PDB file of C-alpha atoms in Angstrom:
ATOM      1  CA  PRO A   1       8.294   8.589  18.136  1.00  0.00           C
ATOM      2  CA  ILE A   2       9.079   5.642  20.457  1.00  0.00           C
ATOM      3  CA  THR A   3       9.138   2.384  18.495  1.00  0.00           C
ATOM      4  CA  GLN A   4       9.001  -1.326  19.061  1.00  0.00           C
ATOM      5  CA  ASP A   5      10.375  -4.260  16.998  1.00  0.00           C
ATOM      6  CA  VAL A   6       7.757  -6.021  14.844  1.00  0.00           C
ATOM      7  CA  GLN A   7       8.447  -8.921  12.311  1.00  0.00           C
ATOM      8  CA  ILE A   8       6.270  -9.062   9.178  1.00  0.00           C
ATOM      9  CA  LYS A   9       7.144 -12.306   7.602  1.00  0.00           C
ATOM     10  CA  ASP A  10      10.921 -12.456   7.697  1.00  0.00           C
ATOM     11  CA  LEU A  11      11.481  -8.696   7.753  1.00  0.00           C
ATOM     12  CA  LYS A  12      12.319  -6.805  10.975  1.00  0.00           C
ATOM     13  CA  VAL A  13      10.823  -3.209  11.170  1.00  0.00           C
ATOM     14  CA  GLN A  14      10.342  -0.701  13.865  1.00  0.00           C
ATOM     15  CA  ALA A  15       6.681   0.108  14.745  1.00  0.00           C
ATOM     16  CA  SER A  16       5.306   3.317  16.130  1.00  0.00           C
ATOM     17  CA  VAL A  17       2.272   2.031  18.287  1.00  0.00           C
ATOM     18  CA  ALA A  18      -1.128   3.511  18.443  1.00  0.00           C
ATOM     19  CA  ARG A  19      -2.872   1.912  21.421  1.00  0.00           C
ATOM     20  CA  THR A  20      -5.345   4.544  22.545  1.00  0.00           C
ATOM     21  CA  TRP A  21      -8.536   5.760  20.728  1.00  0.00           C
ATOM     22  CA  ALA A  22      -7.022   9.171  20.081  1.00  0.00           C
ATOM     23  CA  ASP A  23      -3.821   7.795  18.746  1.00  0.00           C
ATOM     24  CA  ARG A  24      -5.550   5.108  16.388  1.00  0.00           C
ATOM     25  CA  ILE A  25      -7.792   8.207  15.136  1.00  0.00           C
ATOM     26  CA  LYS A  26      -4.736  10.401  14.289  1.00  0.00           C
ATOM     27  CA  GLY A  27      -2.684   7.656  12.867  1.00  0.00           C
ATOM     28  CA  LEU A  28      -0.306   9.003  10.447  1.00  0.00           C
ATOM     29  CA  SER A  29      -2.250  11.992   9.647  1.00  0.00           C
ATOM     30  CA  GLU A  30      -0.179  15.382   9.397  1.00  0.00           C
ATOM     31  CA  THR A  31       3.044  13.470   9.033  1.00  0.00           C
ATOM     32  CA  PRO A  32       5.370  14.350   6.278  1.00  0.00           C
ATOM     33  CA  TYR A  33       6.452  10.885   5.310  1.00  0.00           C
ATOM     34  CA  LEU A  34       6.997   7.228   6.609  1.00  0.00           C
ATOM     35  CA  PRO A  35      10.558   5.918   6.695  1.00  0.00           C
ATOM     36  CA  GLU A  36      11.377   2.723   4.978  1.00  0.00           C
ATOM     37  CA  ASN A  37      11.876   0.553   7.937  1.00  0.00           C
ATOM     38  CA  VAL A  38       9.132   2.180  10.128  1.00  0.00           C
ATOM     39  CA  VAL A  39       5.547   1.162  10.338  1.00  0.00           C
ATOM     40  CA  LYS A  40       2.394   2.362  12.305  1.00  0.00           C
ATOM     41  CA  LEU A  41       0.877  -0.434  14.220  1.00  0.00           C
ATOM     42  CA  PHE A  42      -2.762   0.072  15.512  1.00  0.00           C
ATOM     43  CA  ILE A  43      -3.670  -2.243  18.432  1.00  0.00           C
ATOM     44  CA  PHE A  44      -7.368  -2.651  18.980  1.00  0.00           C
ATOM     45  CA  ASP A  45      -9.285  -3.820  22.040  1.00  0.00           C
ATOM     46  CA  SER A  46     -11.181  -6.396  20.180  1.00  0.00           C
ATOM     47  CA  LEU A  47     -11.576  -8.262  16.802  1.00  0.00           C
ATOM     48  CA  GLY A  48     -13.508  -6.115  14.317  1.00  0.00           C
ATOM     49  CA  GLU A  49     -13.706  -4.652  10.818  1.00  0.00           C
ATOM     50  CA  HIS A  50     -11.444  -1.870  11.695  1.00  0.00           C
ATOM     51  CA  SER A  51     -11.499   0.769   8.964  1.00  0.00           C
ATOM     52  CA  ILE A  52      -8.648   2.950   7.837  1.00  0.00           C
ATOM     53  CA  TRP A  53      -9.248   6.449   6.133  1.00  0.00           C
ATOM     54  CA  MET A  54      -6.670   8.784   4.680  1.00  0.00           C
ATOM     55  CA  LYS A  55      -7.778  12.011   6.482  1.00  0.00           C
ATOM     56  CA  ASP A  56      -5.082  14.609   6.546  1.00  0.00           C
ATOM     57  CA  MET A  57      -2.582  12.428   4.802  1.00  0.00           C
ATOM     58  CA  SER A  58      -0.136  13.656   2.311  1.00  0.00           C
ATOM     59  CA  TYR A  59       1.367  10.541   0.929  1.00  0.00           C
ATOM     60  CA  ALA A  60       0.123   6.925  -0.042  1.00  0.00           C
ATOM     61  CA  ILE A  61       0.423   3.878   2.085  1.00  0.00           C
ATOM     62  CA  ASP A  62      -0.099   0.040   2.200  1.00  0.00           C
ATOM     63  CA  ILE A  63      -2.442  -1.265   4.812  1.00  0.00           C
ATOM     64  CA  ILE A  64      -2.094  -4.571   6.356  1.00  0.00           C
ATOM     65  CA  TRP A  65      -4.820  -6.285   8.665  1.00  0.00           C
ATOM     66  CA  VAL A  66      -3.766  -8.885  11.073  1.00  0.00           C
ATOM     67  CA  ASP A  67      -5.981 -11.348  13.207  1.00  0.00           C
ATOM     68  CA  ALA A  68      -5.779 -12.391  16.983  1.00  0.00           C
ATOM     69  CA  GLY A  69      -3.474 -15.252  15.662  1.00  0.00           C
ATOM     70  CA  ASN A  70      -0.992 -12.912  14.197  1.00  0.00           C
ATOM     71  CA  LYS A  71      -1.729 -13.771  10.574  1.00  0.00           C
ATOM     72  CA  ILE A  72      -2.323 -11.271   7.790  1.00  0.00           C
ATOM     73  CA  VAL A  73      -6.050 -11.494   6.872  1.00  0.00           C
ATOM     74  CA  ASP A  74      -6.201  -8.691   4.315  1.00  0.00           C
ATOM     75  CA  ILE A  75      -4.076  -6.070   2.408  1.00  0.00           C
ATOM     76  CA  LYS A  76      -4.837  -2.740   0.782  1.00  0.00           C
ATOM     77  CA  LYS A  77      -2.029  -1.618  -1.489  1.00  0.00           C
ATOM     78  CA  ASN A  78      -1.581   2.091  -2.430  1.00  0.00           C
ATOM     79  CA  ALA A  79      -4.271   3.723  -0.293  1.00  0.00           C
ATOM     80  CA  THR A  80      -3.934   7.400  -1.507  1.00  0.00           C
ATOM     81  CA  PRO A  81      -4.780  10.640   0.166  1.00  0.00           C
ATOM     82  CA  GLU A  82      -7.033  11.454  -2.655  1.00  0.00           C
ATOM     83  CA  SER A  83      -9.375   8.475  -1.512  1.00  0.00           C
ATOM     84  CA  TYR A  84     -10.613  10.430   1.556  1.00  0.00           C
ATOM     85  CA  PRO A  85     -13.431  10.300   2.810  1.00  0.00           C
ATOM     86  CA  GLU A  86     -13.544   6.570   1.559  1.00  0.00           C
ATOM     87  CA  SER A  87     -12.399   4.059   4.203  1.00  0.00           C
ATOM     88  CA  PHE A  88     -10.784   0.757   3.742  1.00  0.00           C
ATOM     89  CA  SER A  89     -11.990  -2.262   5.694  1.00  0.00           C
ATOM     90  CA  PRO A  90     -10.861  -5.846   5.826  1.00  0.00           C
ATOM     91  CA  LYS A  91     -12.788  -8.712   4.376  1.00  0.00           C
ATOM     92  CA  THR A  92     -12.028 -10.539   7.699  1.00  0.00           C
ATOM     93  CA  ASP A  93     -12.124  -9.313  11.334  1.00  0.00           C
ATOM     94  CA  ALA A  94      -8.830  -8.274  12.495  1.00  0.00           C
ATOM     95  CA  LEU A  95      -7.246  -7.171  15.756  1.00  0.00           C
ATOM     96  CA  TYR A  96      -4.310  -5.256  14.632  1.00  0.00           C
ATOM     97  CA  VAL A  97      -3.616  -2.752  11.584  1.00  0.00           C
ATOM     98  CA  ILE A  98      -0.189  -2.038  10.122  1.00  0.00           C
ATOM     99  CA  GLU A  99       0.412   1.018   7.878  1.00  0.00           C
ATOM    100  CA  THR A 100       3.488   0.909   5.752  1.00  0.00           C
ATOM    101  CA  LYS A 101       5.324   3.008   3.177  1.00  0.00           C
ATOM    102  CA  VAL A 102       3.625   2.590  -0.152  1.00  0.00           C
ATOM    103  CA  GLY A 103       5.132  -0.273  -2.122  1.00  0.00           C
ATOM    104  CA  PHE A 104       6.268  -2.209   1.065  1.00  0.00           C
ATOM    105  CA  VAL A 105       3.780  -5.061   0.421  1.00  0.00           C
ATOM    106  CA  GLU A 106       5.048  -5.617  -3.133  1.00  0.00           C
ATOM    107  CA  LYS A 107       8.572  -5.109  -2.385  1.00  0.00           C
ATOM    108  CA  ASN A 108       8.702  -7.539   0.486  1.00  0.00           C
ATOM    109  CA  LYS A 109       6.194 -10.062  -1.109  1.00  0.00           C
ATOM    110  CA  ILE A 110       3.816  -9.717   1.866  1.00  0.00           C
ATOM    111  CA  LYS A 111       0.701 -11.865   1.319  1.00  0.00           C
ATOM    112  CA  ILE A 112      -2.390 -13.010   3.134  1.00  0.00           C
ATOM    113  CA  GLY A 113      -1.625 -15.839   5.507  1.00  0.00           C
ATOM    114  CA  ASP A 114       1.881 -14.498   6.377  1.00  0.00           C
ATOM    115  CA  GLU A 115       2.808 -14.432  10.033  1.00  0.00           C
ATOM    116  CA  VAL A 116       3.549 -11.255  12.156  1.00  0.00           C
ATOM    117  CA  ALA A 117       5.565 -11.112  15.432  1.00  0.00           C
ATOM    118  CA  LEU A 118       4.193  -8.130  17.376  1.00  0.00           C
ATOM    119  CA  PRO A 119       5.340  -6.594  20.720  1.00  0.00           C
ATOM    120  CA  GLU A 120       3.966  -8.009  23.959  1.00  0.00           C
TER     121      GLU A 120
END
């Protein structure tokens, strides 16, 4: 996929961006894996309690919610395919969601309040 540069805290990664409703619904479903330095970035039209589910997923991920000020407002580590049809929602409204390889949050010491630099 076409990717754009994103910085999470002090770590630069490549983001595959989901801007449309159809792209956001599909997300990482039916993909075989997520490379270490690639994330899925969901860009929503407005702040909200944007839920993520693990429909048609074959691997676990970490989920990061980001507000309009580009601050991380919530994190879900190790969301597994077996959790479907449960969905995961942030405790605070977000404008963006970032899905990463499982273990990314812990490995890179990502926490609520960290800043994210997103593409224009």
